mmCIF file of C-alpha atoms (C1' of nucleotides) in Angstrom:
data_model
loop_
_atom_site.group_PDB
_atom_site.id
_atom_site.type_symbol
_atom_site.label_atom_id
_atom_site.label_comp_id
_atom_site.label_asym_id
_atom_site.label_seq_id
_atom_site.Cartn_x
_atom_site.Cartn_y
_atom_site.Cartn_z
ATOM 1 C CA UNK U 1 95.504 98.448 -6.995
ATOM 2 C CA UNK U 2 93.508 101.166 -8.650
ATOM 3 C CA UNK U 3 90.040 101.916 -7.327
ATOM 4 C CA UNK U 4 86.888 100.813 -9.086
ATOM 5 C CA UNK U 5 86.118 104.465 -9.525
ATOM 6 C CA UNK U 6 89.241 104.961 -11.614
ATOM 7 C CA UNK U 7 88.614 101.772 -13.524
ATOM 8 C CA UNK U 8 85.038 102.763 -14.289
ATOM 9 C CA UNK U 9 86.263 106.201 -15.348
ATOM 10 C CA UNK U 10 88.701 104.719 -17.830
ATOM 11 C CA UNK U 11 86.084 102.402 -19.283
ATOM 12 C CA UNK U 12 83.674 105.295 -19.667
ATOM 13 C CA UNK U 13 86.307 107.469 -21.293
ATOM 14 C CA UNK U 14 87.304 104.770 -23.748
ATOM 15 C CA UNK U 15 83.699 104.323 -24.741
ATOM 16 C CA UNK U 16 83.166 108.060 -25.109
ATOM 17 C CA UNK U 17 86.289 108.300 -27.222
ATOM 18 C CA UNK U 18 85.296 105.361 -29.375
ATOM 19 C CA UNK U 19 81.836 106.784 -30.068
ATOM 20 C CA UNK U 20 82.648 110.458 -30.009
ATOM 21 C CA UNK U 21 81.241 111.037 -33.490
ATOM 22 C CA UNK U 22 77.768 110.078 -32.360
ATOM 23 C CA UNK U 23 77.030 113.031 -30.124
ATOM 24 C CA UNK U 24 76.271 112.971 -26.398
ATOM 25 C CA UNK U 25 75.929 109.570 -24.762
ATOM 26 C CA UNK U 26 73.524 108.871 -21.937
ATOM 27 C CA UNK U 27 74.763 107.992 -18.474
ATOM 28 C CA UNK U 28 72.378 105.074 -18.508
ATOM 29 C CA UNK U 29 73.896 103.716 -21.692
ATOM 30 C CA UNK U 30 77.443 103.906 -20.361
ATOM 31 C CA UNK U 31 76.220 102.366 -17.152
ATOM 32 C CA UNK U 32 74.588 99.377 -18.822
ATOM 33 C CA UNK U 33 77.357 98.921 -21.319
ATOM 34 C CA UNK U 34 80.048 98.739 -18.655
ATOM 35 C CA UNK U 35 78.187 97.115 -15.792
ATOM 36 C CA UNK U 36 78.706 100.263 -13.773
ATOM 37 C CA UNK U 37 76.186 101.265 -11.066
ATOM 38 C CA UNK U 38 74.412 104.255 -12.542
ATOM 39 C CA UNK U 39 74.477 106.512 -9.511
ATOM 40 C CA UNK U 40 78.109 105.749 -8.941
ATOM 41 C CA UNK U 41 78.886 106.559 -12.538
ATOM 42 C CA UNK U 42 77.111 109.915 -12.290
ATOM 43 C CA UNK U 43 79.622 111.101 -9.725
ATOM 44 C CA UNK U 44 82.529 109.839 -11.786
ATOM 45 C CA UNK U 45 81.396 111.624 -14.921
ATOM 46 C CA UNK U 46 80.880 114.795 -12.947
ATOM 47 C CA UNK U 47 84.460 114.628 -11.744
ATOM 48 C CA UNK U 48 85.650 114.178 -15.288
ATOM 49 C CA UNK U 49 83.588 117.159 -16.351
ATOM 50 C CA UNK U 50 85.020 119.334 -13.596
ATOM 51 C CA UNK U 51 88.460 118.219 -14.683
ATOM 52 C CA UNK U 52 87.774 119.627 -18.121
ATOM 53 C CA UNK U 53 87.869 116.307 -19.916
ATOM 54 C CA UNK U 54 84.170 115.911 -20.571
ATOM 55 C CA UNK U 55 81.211 118.163 -21.041
ATOM 56 C CA UNK U 56 77.521 117.423 -20.769
ATOM 57 C CA UNK U 57 74.255 118.479 -22.240
ATOM 58 C CA UNK U 58 70.944 118.263 -20.437
ATOM 59 C CA UNK U 59 67.480 117.465 -21.682
ATOM 60 C CA UNK U 60 66.360 115.337 -24.562
ATOM 61 C CA UNK U 61 69.218 114.291 -26.776
ATOM 62 C CA UNK U 62 71.633 115.126 -23.962
ATOM 63 C CA UNK U 63 74.386 113.150 -22.352
ATOM 64 C CA UNK U 64 78.144 113.302 -21.938
ATOM 65 C CA UNK U 65 80.799 113.861 -24.556
ATOM 66 C CA UNK U 66 84.543 114.263 -24.764
ATOM 67 C CA UNK U 67 85.895 117.773 -25.137
ATOM 68 C CA UNK U 68 89.590 116.991 -25.021
ATOM 69 C CA UNK U 69 91.201 115.257 -27.935
ATOM 70 C CA UNK U 70 91.670 111.525 -27.318
ATOM 71 C CA UNK U 71 95.432 111.922 -27.722
ATOM 72 C CA UNK U 72 95.425 114.554 -24.978
ATOM 73 C CA UNK U 73 93.834 112.397 -22.282
ATOM 74 C CA UNK U 74 96.399 110.165 -20.642
ATOM 75 C CA UNK U 75 96.035 107.562 -17.933
ATOM 76 C CA UNK U 76 98.394 109.291 -15.531
ATOM 77 C CA UNK U 77 96.016 112.229 -15.409
ATOM 78 C CA UNK U 78 92.952 110.050 -14.928
ATOM 79 C CA UNK U 79 94.453 107.871 -12.224
ATOM 80 C CA UNK U 80 95.740 110.910 -10.348
ATOM 81 C CA UNK U 81 92.298 112.459 -10.504
ATOM 82 C CA UNK U 82 90.621 109.531 -8.780
ATOM 83 C CA UNK U 83 93.304 107.771 -6.787
ATOM 84 C CA UNK U 84 95.741 110.559 -5.990
ATOM 85 C CA UNK U 85 99.485 110.073 -6.206
ATOM 86 C CA UNK U 86 100.907 107.396 -8.472
ATOM 87 C CA UNK U 87 104.015 106.858 -6.374
ATOM 88 C CA UNK U 88 104.183 104.060 -3.837
ATOM 89 C CA UNK U 89 105.467 106.343 -1.090
ATOM 90 C CA UNK U 90 104.446 109.889 -0.174
ATOM 91 C CA UNK U 91 108.089 110.958 -0.020
ATOM 92 C CA UNK U 92 108.536 110.600 -3.779
ATOM 93 C CA UNK U 93 105.507 112.574 -4.894
ATOM 94 C CA UNK U 94 105.269 116.225 -5.704
ATOM 95 C CA UNK U 95 101.707 117.202 -4.976
ATOM 96 C CA UNK U 96 101.133 114.792 -2.109
ATOM 97 C CA UNK U 97 104.622 115.006 -0.612
ATOM 98 C CA UNK U 98 105.070 113.942 2.953
ATOM 99 C CA UNK U 99 108.305 113.280 4.748
ATOM 100 C CA UNK U 100 108.995 109.879 6.351
ATOM 101 C CA UNK U 101 109.677 110.397 10.051
ATOM 102 C CA UNK U 102 112.097 107.515 10.161
ATOM 103 C CA UNK U 103 114.184 108.811 7.306
ATOM 104 C CA UNK U 104 117.538 110.177 8.449
ATOM 105 C CA UNK U 105 118.769 111.381 5.081
ATOM 106 C CA UNK U 106 116.256 111.438 2.281
ATOM 107 C CA UNK U 107 118.919 112.042 -0.350
ATOM 108 C CA UNK U 108 120.639 108.738 0.298
ATOM 109 C CA UNK U 109 117.700 106.624 1.464
ATOM 110 C CA UNK U 110 117.959 103.419 -0.528
ATOM 111 C CA UNK U 111 114.322 102.540 -0.265
ATOM 112 C CA UNK U 112 113.237 105.918 -1.511
ATOM 113 C CA UNK U 113 115.486 105.655 -4.537
ATOM 114 C CA UNK U 114 114.009 102.330 -5.566
ATOM 115 C CA UNK U 115 110.480 103.614 -5.216
ATOM 116 C CA UNK U 116 111.449 106.701 -7.166
ATOM 117 C CA UNK U 117 112.594 104.541 -10.067
ATOM 118 C CA UNK U 118 109.304 102.667 -10.036
ATOM 119 C CA UNK U 119 107.372 105.904 -9.988
ATOM 120 C CA UNK U 120 109.297 107.412 -12.884
ATOM 121 C CA UNK U 121 108.727 104.376 -15.073
ATOM 122 C CA UNK U 122 105.069 104.187 -14.100
ATOM 123 C CA UNK U 123 104.475 107.827 -14.926
ATOM 124 C CA UNK U 124 106.309 107.495 -18.228
ATOM 125 C CA UNK U 125 104.181 104.550 -19.341
ATOM 126 C CA UNK U 126 100.904 106.027 -18.126
ATOM 127 C CA UNK U 127 101.551 109.371 -19.798
ATOM 128 C CA UNK U 128 102.128 107.602 -23.089
ATOM 129 C CA UNK U 129 98.877 105.736 -22.671
ATOM 130 C CA UNK U 130 96.249 108.092 -24.062
ATOM 131 C CA UNK U 131 92.712 107.320 -25.134
ATOM 132 C CA UNK U 132 94.004 107.504 -28.696
ATOM 133 C CA UNK U 133 96.697 104.871 -28.172
ATOM 134 C CA UNK U 134 94.307 102.638 -26.254
ATOM 135 C CA UNK U 135 91.767 102.804 -29.053
ATOM 136 C CA UNK U 136 94.486 102.131 -31.600
ATOM 137 C CA UNK U 137 95.595 99.055 -29.695
ATOM 138 C CA UNK U 138 92.068 97.745 -29.500
ATOM 139 C CA UNK U 139 91.332 98.399 -33.148
ATOM 140 C CA UNK U 140 94.442 96.825 -34.485
ATOM 141 C CA UNK U 141 94.235 93.910 -32.127
ATOM 142 C CA UNK U 142 97.802 94.565 -31.078
ATOM 143 C CA UNK U 143 98.670 92.710 -27.922
ATOM 144 C CA UNK U 144 101.710 94.297 -26.340
ATOM 145 C CA UNK U 145 101.782 91.745 -23.586
ATOM 146 C CA UNK U 146 102.511 88.767 -25.765
ATOM 147 C CA UNK J 1 100.688 103.406 -2.042
ATOM 148 C CA UNK J 2 102.358 100.704 -0.062
ATOM 149 C CA UNK J 3 101.068 100.003 3.437
ATOM 150 C CA UNK J 4 102.898 101.102 6.545
ATOM 151 C CA UNK J 5 103.325 97.444 7.328
ATOM 152 C CA UNK J 6 105.360 96.910 4.174
ATOM 153 C CA UNK J 7 107.308 100.077 4.738
ATOM 154 C CA UNK J 8 108.106 99.112 8.310
ATOM 155 C CA UNK J 9 109.121 95.676 7.107
ATOM 156 C CA UNK J 10 111.578 97.103 4.617
ATOM 157 C CA UNK J 11 113.093 99.421 7.183
ATOM 158 C CA UNK J 12 113.487 96.557 9.617
ATOM 159 C CA UNK J 13 115.061 94.342 6.962
ATOM 160 C CA UNK J 14 117.516 97.009 5.905
ATOM 161 C CA UNK J 15 118.576 97.473 9.496
ATOM 162 C CA UNK J 16 118.902 93.735 10.053
ATOM 163 C CA UNK J 17 120.977 93.446 6.900
ATOM 164 C CA UNK J 18 123.176 96.377 7.832
ATOM 165 C CA UNK J 19 123.902 94.966 11.285
ATOM 166 C CA UNK J 20 123.784 91.275 10.513
ATOM 167 C CA UNK J 21 127.288 90.651 11.879
ATOM 168 C CA UNK J 22 126.193 91.647 15.360
ATOM 169 C CA UNK J 23 123.926 88.718 16.161
ATOM 170 C CA UNK J 24 120.216 88.846 16.980
ATOM 171 C CA UNK J 25 118.627 92.282 17.274
ATOM 172 C CA UNK J 26 115.817 93.038 19.700
ATOM 173 C CA UNK J 27 112.344 93.927 18.503
ATOM 174 C CA UNK J 28 112.452 96.881 20.849
ATOM 175 C CA UNK J 29 115.642 98.189 19.302
ATOM 176 C CA UNK J 30 114.258 97.973 15.783
ATOM 177 C CA UNK J 31 111.091 99.564 17.053
ATOM 178 C CA UNK J 32 112.819 102.569 18.630
ATOM 179 C CA UNK J 33 115.276 102.956 15.812
ATOM 180 C CA UNK J 34 112.579 103.156 13.173
ATOM 181 C CA UNK J 35 109.744 104.831 15.091
ATOM 182 C CA UNK J 36 107.693 101.693 14.629
ATOM 183 C CA UNK J 37 104.994 100.733 17.180
ATOM 184 C CA UNK J 38 106.483 97.743 18.968
ATOM 185 C CA UNK J 39 103.440 95.478 18.951
ATOM 186 C CA UNK J 40 102.802 96.232 15.333
ATOM 187 C CA UNK J 41 106.388 95.417 14.509
ATOM 188 C CA UNK J 42 106.137 92.085 16.324
ATOM 189 C CA UNK J 43 103.521 90.865 13.891
ATOM 190 C CA UNK J 44 105.535 92.085 10.947
ATOM 191 C CA UNK J 45 108.691 90.301 12.031
ATOM 192 C CA UNK J 46 106.715 87.135 12.638
ATOM 193 C CA UNK J 47 105.426 87.287 9.082
ATOM 194 C CA UNK J 48 108.957 87.697 7.795
ATOM 195 C CA UNK J 49 110.005 84.715 9.862
ATOM 196 C CA UNK J 50 107.191 82.566 8.507
ATOM 197 C CA UNK J 51 108.245 83.628 5.034
ATOM 198 C CA UNK J 52 111.688 82.200 5.670
ATOM 199 C CA UNK J 53 113.525 85.504 5.502
ATOM 200 C CA UNK J 54 114.239 85.928 9.193
ATOM 201 C CA UNK J 55 114.730 83.695 12.161
ATOM 202 C CA UNK J 56 114.455 84.473 15.827
ATOM 203 C CA UNK J 57 115.889 83.398 19.114
ATOM 204 C CA UNK J 58 114.058 83.658 22.397
ATOM 205 C CA UNK J 59 115.395 84.496 25.817
ATOM 206 C CA UNK J 60 118.326 86.598 26.840
ATOM 207 C CA UNK J 61 120.581 87.507 23.964
ATOM 208 C CA UNK J 62 117.710 86.716 21.637
ATOM 209 C CA UNK J 63 116.132 88.735 18.890
ATOM 210 C CA UNK J 64 115.710 88.577 15.150
ATOM 211 C CA UNK J 65 118.311 87.949 12.477
ATOM 212 C CA UNK J 66 118.470 87.520 8.727
ATOM 213 C CA UNK J 67 118.785 83.987 7.402
ATOM 214 C CA UNK J 68 118.629 84.744 3.706
ATOM 215 C CA UNK J 69 121.546 86.445 2.055
ATOM 216 C CA UNK J 70 120.944 90.179 1.546
ATOM 217 C CA UNK J 71 121.287 89.737 -2.211
ATOM 218 C CA UNK J 72 118.509 87.130 -2.123
ATOM 219 C CA UNK J 73 115.871 89.329 -0.519
ATOM 220 C CA UNK J 74 114.205 91.573 -3.081
ATOM 221 C CA UNK J 75 111.548 94.206 -2.692
ATOM 222 C CA UNK J 76 109.064 92.483 -4.995
ATOM 223 C CA UNK J 77 108.958 89.564 -2.578
ATOM 224 C CA UNK J 78 108.537 91.780 0.474
ATOM 225 C CA UNK J 79 105.830 93.963 -0.998
ATOM 226 C CA UNK J 80 103.900 90.939 -2.216
ATOM 227 C CA UNK J 81 104.099 89.425 1.231
ATOM 228 C CA UNK J 82 102.436 92.374 2.907
ATOM 229 C CA UNK J 83 100.414 94.133 0.243
ATOM 230 C CA UNK J 84 99.525 91.337 -2.137
ATOM 231 C CA UNK J 85 99.706 91.792 -5.880
ATOM 232 C CA UNK J 86 101.965 94.442 -7.359
ATOM 233 C CA UNK J 87 99.789 94.982 -10.419
ATOM 234 C CA UNK J 88 97.266 97.790 -10.544
ATOM 235 C CA UNK J 89 94.460 95.516 -11.745
ATOM 236 C CA UNK J 90 93.530 91.984 -10.676
ATOM 237 C CA UNK J 91 93.296 90.886 -14.302
ATOM 238 C CA UNK J 92 97.050 91.205 -14.835
ATOM 239 C CA UNK J 93 98.200 89.280 -11.789
ATOM 240 C CA UNK J 94 98.992 85.611 -11.545
ATOM 241 C CA UNK J 95 98.309 84.692 -7.956
ATOM 242 C CA UNK J 96 95.492 87.119 -7.358
ATOM 243 C CA UNK J 97 93.917 86.890 -10.789
ATOM 244 C CA UNK J 98 90.341 87.985 -11.188
ATOM 245 C CA UNK J 99 88.511 88.633 -14.383
ATOM 246 C CA UNK J 100 86.904 92.021 -15.083
ATOM 247 C CA UNK J 101 83.198 91.524 -15.699
ATOM 248 C CA UNK J 102 83.048 94.385 -18.155
ATOM 249 C CA UNK J 103 85.875 93.051 -20.267
ATOM 250 C CA UNK J 104 84.671 91.639 -23.574
ATOM 251 C CA UNK J 105 88.001 90.404 -24.869
ATOM 252 C CA UNK J 106 90.848 90.363 -22.422
ATOM 253 C CA UNK J 107 93.427 89.727 -25.117
ATOM 254 C CA UNK J 108 92.766 93.004 -26.864
ATOM 255 C CA UNK J 109 91.663 95.150 -23.929
ATOM 256 C CA UNK J 110 93.689 98.333 -24.253
ATOM 257 C CA UNK J 111 93.499 99.234 -20.608
ATOM 258 C CA UNK J 112 94.747 95.867 -19.530
ATOM 259 C CA UNK J 113 97.726 96.098 -21.826
ATOM 260 C CA UNK J 114 98.815 99.417 -20.406
ATOM 261 C CA UNK J 115 98.528 98.168 -16.860
ATOM 262 C CA UNK J 116 100.428 95.062 -17.846
ATOM 263 C CA UNK J 117 103.325 97.186 -19.060
ATOM 264 C CA UNK J 118 103.392 99.084 -15.784
ATOM 265 C CA UNK J 119 103.351 95.868 -13.843
ATOM 266 C CA UNK J 120 106.200 94.328 -15.807
ATOM 267 C CA UNK J 121 108.421 97.341 -15.312
ATOM 268 C CA UNK J 122 107.536 97.568 -11.640
ATOM 269 C CA UNK J 123 108.351 93.921 -11.048
ATOM 270 C CA UNK J 124 111.611 94.218 -12.947
ATOM 271 C CA UNK J 125 112.793 97.153 -10.856
ATOM 272 C CA UNK J 126 111.645 95.713 -7.558
ATOM 273 C CA UNK J 127 113.264 92.349 -8.205
ATOM 274 C CA UNK J 128 116.557 94.068 -8.866
ATOM 275 C CA UNK J 129 116.228 95.967 -5.627
ATOM 276 C CA UNK J 130 117.646 93.623 -3.000
ATOM 277 C CA UNK J 131 118.787 94.392 0.508
ATOM 278 C CA UNK J 132 122.311 94.177 -0.834
ATOM 279 C CA UNK J 133 121.763 96.787 -3.534
ATOM 280 C CA UNK J 134 119.913 99.066 -1.153
ATOM 281 C CA UNK J 135 122.764 98.902 1.338
ATOM 282 C CA UNK J 136 125.262 99.534 -1.420
ATOM 283 C CA UNK J 137 123.359 102.621 -2.525
ATOM 284 C CA UNK J 138 123.234 103.976 0.989
ATOM 285 C CA UNK J 139 126.900 103.277 1.658
ATOM 286 C CA UNK J 140 128.177 104.861 -1.482
ATOM 287 C CA UNK J 141 125.859 107.797 -1.229
ATOM 288 C CA UNK J 142 124.730 107.172 -4.776
ATOM 289 C CA UNK J 143 121.588 109.050 -5.579
ATOM 290 C CA UNK J 144 119.917 107.488 -8.583
ATOM 291 C CA UNK J 145 117.186 110.075 -8.617
ATOM 292 C CA UNK J 146 119.380 113.050 -9.396
ATOM 293 C "C1'" DA F 1 114.151 79.899 39.490
ATOM 294 C "C1'" DT F 2 113.879 84.099 37.237
ATOM 295 C "C1'" DA F 3 114.251 87.473 34.050
ATOM 296 C "C1'" DA F 4 114.495 88.284 29.238
ATOM 297 C "C1'" DA F 5 112.693 87.819 25.064
ATOM 298 C "C1'" DG F 6 109.660 86.292 21.354
ATOM 299 C "C1'" DT F 7 104.648 84.276 20.471
ATOM 300 C "C1'" DC F 8 99.720 84.127 20.432
ATOM 301 C "C1'" DT F 9 94.875 85.752 20.755
ATOM 302 C "C1'" DA F 10 91.752 89.198 20.829
ATOM 303 C "C1'" DT F 11 90.051 93.597 20.229
ATOM 304 C "C1'" DC F 12 89.307 98.426 18.803
ATOM 305 C "C1'" DT F 13 89.016 102.584 16.288
ATOM 306 C "C1'" DG F 14 88.976 105.312 12.270
ATOM 307 C "C1'" DA F 15 89.268 105.827 7.473
ATOM 308 C "C1'" DT F 16 88.130 104.545 3.039
ATOM 309 C "C1'" DT F 17 85.702 102.216 -0.686
ATOM 310 C "C1'" DA F 18 81.730 101.001 -3.022
ATOM 311 C "C1'" DA F 19 77.266 101.457 -3.420
ATOM 312 C "C1'" DT F 20 72.254 103.038 -2.794
ATOM 313 C "C1'" DA F 21 68.333 106.153 -2.182
ATOM 314 C "C1'" DG F 22 65.701 109.935 -3.190
ATOM 315 C "C1'" DG F 23 64.801 113.990 -4.394
ATOM 316 C "C1'" DG F 24 66.023 118.655 -6.741
ATOM 317 C "C1'" DT F 25 67.041 121.339 -10.733
ATOM 318 C "C1'" DA F 26 67.631 122.734 -15.298
ATOM 319 C "C1'" DG F 27 67.777 122.291 -20.308
ATOM 320 C "C1'" DT F 28 65.262 120.889 -24.564
ATOM 321 C "C1'" DG F 29 61.755 119.548 -28.035
ATOM 322 C "C1'" DG F 30 57.280 119.885 -29.243
ATOM 323 C "C1'" DC R 1 55.007 126.710 -21.762
ATOM 324 C "C1'" DC R 2 55.029 122.347 -20.247
ATOM 325 C "C1'" DA R 3 56.326 117.873 -19.857
ATOM 326 C "C1'" DC R 4 60.019 115.022 -20.402
ATOM 327 C "C1'" DT R 5 64.497 113.867 -19.958
ATOM 328 C "C1'" DA R 6 68.509 113.594 -17.747
ATOM 329 C "C1'" DC R 7 71.938 115.960 -15.066
ATOM 330 C "C1'" DC R 8 72.908 117.460 -10.168
ATOM 331 C "C1'" DC R 9 73.175 117.129 -5.158
ATOM 332 C "C1'" DT R 10 72.993 115.366 -0.351
ATOM 333 C "C1'" DA R 11 72.845 111.865 2.786
ATOM 334 C "C1'" DT R 12 73.365 107.336 4.388
ATOM 335 C "C1'" DT R 13 75.020 102.755 4.660
ATOM 336 C "C1'" DA R 14 77.531 98.376 4.760
ATOM 337 C "C1'" DA R 15 81.782 96.316 4.363
ATOM 338 C "C1'" DT R 16 86.419 96.168 4.519
ATOM 339 C "C1'" DC R 17 90.926 97.247 5.906
ATOM 340 C "C1'" DA R 18 94.821 99.675 8.078
ATOM 341 C "C1'" DG R 19 96.937 100.677 11.985
ATOM 342 C "C1'" DA R 20 97.460 100.149 16.481
ATOM 343 C "C1'" DT R 21 97.011 98.298 21.411
ATOM 344 C "C1'" DA R 22 96.546 95.030 25.458
ATOM 345 C "C1'" DG R 23 97.492 91.150 28.008
ATOM 346 C "C1'" DA R 24 98.573 86.594 28.817
ATOM 347 C "C1'" DC R 25 101.635 82.741 27.359
ATOM 348 C "C1'" DT R 26 105.937 80.140 26.074
ATOM 349 C "C1'" DT R 27 110.704 79.435 25.498
ATOM 350 C "C1'" DT R 28 115.560 80.124 26.748
ATOM 351 C "C1'" DA R 29 120.059 81.625 29.012
ATOM 352 C "C1'" DT R 30 122.254 82.128 33.129
#
DNA sequence: ATAAAGTCTATCTGATTAATAGGGTAGTGG
DNA sequence: CCACTACCCTATTAATCAGATAGACTTTAT
């Protein structure tokens, strides 16, 4: 399961992408719109700013806005930012790699190979899922799951 | 990330499948073999017994043994048993379904659709990964990740 | 009977998640 | 230049869960 933090982040990003023509958007507006605790959201948006996805403007008429192009913000990046590795085991990640003590030979470990397959597919799908494709799906009412 | 409990469970199952011709295997042997805390492992094996995957025999010569065929025990089942839903969001699960408050229209929610895709692929791979296929991979030294 | 082995109940610690509070600081319009 | 707005920062908290441990109990083979 992804954390609420990541989920809130995605909702905020989708909103910011959808309304990116309208200038900076207030934290309080995003908060109300998405049922997200305001203070909690502040921290999330800050993280996204530090990650170079958003920027902010203070004072009257301020707020947050997207600086990356919607097609350049993918879900793999966002989930990694808030929840760390996407893989189900530390031994199949790059950045968060950790060896399993019980593993005699990592190269032939059957469990590891299965988890690796899952990870590869997950990353592939999440990298294809950008704010642009998400918006497109919502606009066109396409339902991929049917 | 999957819990240690699930990981321990898989390791124990693989061992029990590998050595299933040799009669019941002691908790303590599985424990030592896999660097798994014995008391912790006890609870895990009990869960697997209650789930109808293992059976046990008390007293001398006792221990745990597989009652399902290795090809009938898949990783989706095991992970669900210990970690609950495989999906990344509660709104795309069946058994653990929970609606997102912020979701206006679930049918067209772009985020949900992406997560649904990930879930479907994950389930597909994990259902194909049985104890039998894992053993086969280890025996033949096949490395799917290369 | 007795030793071997699984079963049950209870508890504990530490980490993490989610959230809240309250103030500090800095841009911006008038 | 000043007041307003809204971002920024620190600390704390409650709840939950993961992981692990302890000890007594029950069943079974010999």
